[in-house]
Amino acid sequence: MDYDIAIIGAGPAGLSFACCLRDSGLNIAVIEKQSREVLADPPIDGRDIALTHLSRKLMRQQGSWQRIDARQVSPIQRAEVIDGDSPYTLNFDTPTDNTDALGFLISNFRIRKAIFEEFETLTNATLIDEAEVSQVSTDENGARVKLASGDSIEASMIVAADTRFSVTRRQMGIASDSHDFGRTAIVCWMEHELDHHQTAFECFHYGRTLASLPMPGKLCSIVITVPSEQAGQILDMSEDSFNMDIETRLNGRLGKMKQKGKRYPYPLVGVHASRFFSNRFALIGDAAVGMHPVTAHGFNLGLSGQDLLASEISTAISQRRDFWDSAVLSRYQKQHMLSSRPLYHGTNSIVWLFTNDSLPASLVRKAVLRICNNLPPVKWAITQKLMAKNQIRSILPGIAKCGQEP
Ligand SMILES: Cc1cc2nc3c(=O)[nH]c(=O)nc-3n(C[C@H](O)[C@H](O)[C@H](O)COP(=O)(O)OP(=O)(O)OC[C@H]3O[C@@H](n4cnc5c(N)ncnc54)[C@H](O)[C@@H]3O)c2cc1C
């Protein structure tokens, strides 16, 4: 074998997985279409990622969190959910039990840069860049990755982190539940007149949603989701009209608004693979579960999932068992399914409920906001889910025995 593990995709999930296996003794290849230069200095893509406490913990263990300038990490102290024009809001505050924030907002290009810098310190991993994977296959003896250049690489196992539209997932015969929302998210940064007080606003307006996430200083990350046929109109708006439009839709909560940089469109498609492994093959990151961004769980799930797989593999190695064995991979699948399935379907239900303008949906929406606000156990449970402090295995005692706690 050329390598023990061939990871396809040097996105944040694939690189994190390599970092988690730093001390495993495994010889790892990461195969990526893009060049090393782009990975080392990723362009701004307009995405700002809300990270949970678990993600902060995992990135600290990995070493990448420390590489991000603390001034670029924006704590989210409060979240307000607004329904249409109603003055009623559902509020989530940071618990008063020594918790420092509900979550932490960091720009995606900074996260990618930090993880790549950490990856560059590994002595057991090789980056094969500017290399597009065209075919993967596995049998009882090993796994093969064929590149578009005609070269091929042999490994004991393949781990695919090649986006939610993963071609290798399909080649390995893994079905997926895919949902095209018919909507597009448009993201950008905006400067504003008033202090955001580290508050995130999620406004479910009729026909569209608008989120404002607090960035360092008087800056916020704006996420607008609209039916895709309206996206072009928003992207083409003059800056003055766009500024005025967002100011009005936020009801002046942040005062005067001014766009900073470009607007970026992202068509929204959710994907959940029916299985996370097959023979000598596993899926991580968006290739396993690609989420709608409204609940901000996509990369958080990607980070926790790759950590679960790396822990199972490390445990198998320490017990001198084959790390690609289906019993090892099925334990990873069991845990990651338990955490990702409810989140995936729950998020899709929230999207349906809060983008549906029919009268019954509007009534249910109003009721849901009031129930969440007025029932402390419900509010507590949602707040805990938003913050996600622990890995799934520490919540499920039966599974805790299977792997190492991060
Ligand atoms: C608007 C928006 C807002 C978001 N907000 C949040 C948030 O607040 N919180 C959160 O947790 N998540 C959020 N997400 C989700 C998050 O951005 C993704 O979950 C995360 O980037 C996925 O990382 P990944 O490594 O799995 O995949 P990717 O980042 O897609 O990386 C995949 C890599 O694989 C490479 N690749 C693909 N095919 C091949 C091939 N055949 N050969 C070689 N290389 C290949 C690609 O070039 C790429 O580098 C958001 C997403 C969007 C769109």
PDB file of C-alpha atoms in Angstrom, residues 85 186 188 190-192 203 205-212 220 222-226 230-259 263:
ATOM      1  CA  ASP A  85     -43.755  41.743  11.471  1.00  0.00           C
ATOM      2  CA  ILE A 186     -26.965  35.263  -0.083  1.00  0.00           C
ATOM      3  CA  CYS A 188     -22.237  39.338   2.961  1.00  0.00           C
ATOM      4  CA  MET A 190     -22.314  44.806   6.722  1.00  0.00           C
ATOM      5  CA  GLU A 191     -21.073  47.652   8.904  1.00  0.00           C
ATOM      6  CA  HIS A 192     -23.687  49.238  11.133  1.00  0.00           C
ATOM      7  CA  CYS A 203     -35.890  37.155  11.234  1.00  0.00           C
ATOM      8  CA  HIS A 205     -40.051  37.329   7.183  1.00  0.00           C
ATOM      9  CA  TYR A 206     -42.725  36.321   4.754  1.00  0.00           C
ATOM     10  CA  GLY A 207     -41.139  34.661   1.705  1.00  0.00           C
ATOM     11  CA  ARG A 208     -37.591  35.081   2.981  1.00  0.00           C
ATOM     12  CA  THR A 209     -35.397  34.793   6.056  1.00  0.00           C
ATOM     13  CA  LEU A 210     -32.772  37.244   7.215  1.00  0.00           C
ATOM     14  CA  ALA A 211     -30.104  36.510   9.809  1.00  0.00           C
ATOM     15  CA  SER A 212     -27.621  38.953  11.265  1.00  0.00           C
ATOM     16  CA  CYS A 220     -22.238  41.708  11.168  1.00  0.00           C
ATOM     17  CA  ILE A 222     -25.826  38.881   6.910  1.00  0.00           C
ATOM     18  CA  VAL A 223     -27.519  35.722   5.594  1.00  0.00           C
ATOM     19  CA  ILE A 224     -30.603  36.183   3.394  1.00  0.00           C
ATOM     20  CA  THR A 225     -32.447  33.134   2.085  1.00  0.00           C
ATOM     21  CA  VAL A 226     -34.924  33.596  -0.733  1.00  0.00           C
ATOM     22  CA  GLN A 230     -35.376  36.009  -6.587  1.00  0.00           C
ATOM     23  CA  ALA A 231     -31.656  35.635  -5.875  1.00  0.00           C
ATOM     24  CA  GLY A 232     -30.520  37.419  -9.062  1.00  0.00           C
ATOM     25  CA  GLN A 233     -32.615  40.446  -8.186  1.00  0.00           C
ATOM     26  CA  ILE A 234     -30.942  40.748  -4.748  1.00  0.00           C
ATOM     27  CA  LEU A 235     -27.465  40.191  -6.145  1.00  0.00           C
ATOM     28  CA  ASP A 236     -28.078  42.910  -8.776  1.00  0.00           C
ATOM     29  CA  MET A 237     -29.413  45.530  -6.325  1.00  0.00           C
ATOM     30  CA  SER A 238     -27.352  48.715  -6.061  1.00  0.00           C
ATOM     31  CA  GLU A 239     -25.423  48.989  -2.802  1.00  0.00           C
ATOM     32  CA  ASP A 240     -27.550  51.936  -1.634  1.00  0.00           C
ATOM     33  CA  SER A 241     -30.819  50.057  -2.223  1.00  0.00           C
ATOM     34  CA  PHE A 242     -29.417  46.932  -0.586  1.00  0.00           C
ATOM     35  CA  ASN A 243     -28.257  48.894   2.498  1.00  0.00           C
ATOM     36  CA  MET A 244     -31.677  50.518   2.835  1.00  0.00           C
ATOM     37  CA  ASP A 245     -33.494  47.216   2.303  1.00  0.00           C
ATOM     38  CA  ILE A 246     -31.571  45.402   5.087  1.00  0.00           C
ATOM     39  CA  GLU A 247     -31.893  48.382   7.450  1.00  0.00           C
ATOM     40  CA  THR A 248     -35.674  48.337   6.963  1.00  0.00           C
ATOM     41  CA  ARG A 249     -35.992  44.557   7.297  1.00  0.00           C
ATOM     42  CA  LEU A 250     -34.023  44.670  10.558  1.00  0.00           C
ATOM     43  CA  ASN A 251     -36.447  47.353  11.748  1.00  0.00           C
ATOM     44  CA  GLY A 252     -33.497  49.666  12.420  1.00  0.00           C
ATOM     45  CA  ARG A 253     -32.216  47.326  15.175  1.00  0.00           C
ATOM     46  CA  LEU A 254     -28.627  48.032  14.078  1.00  0.00           C
ATOM     47  CA  GLY A 255     -29.209  51.587  12.783  1.00  0.00           C
ATOM     48  CA  LYS A 256     -27.764  52.570   9.399  1.00  0.00           C
ATOM     49  CA  MET A 257     -26.305  49.648   7.434  1.00  0.00           C
ATOM     50  CA  LYS A 258     -23.486  49.630   4.884  1.00  0.00           C
ATOM     51  CA  GLN A 259     -22.381  46.646   2.832  1.00  0.00           C
ATOM     52  CA  ARG A 263     -22.439  39.413  -1.815  1.00  0.00           C
TER      53      ARG A 263
END
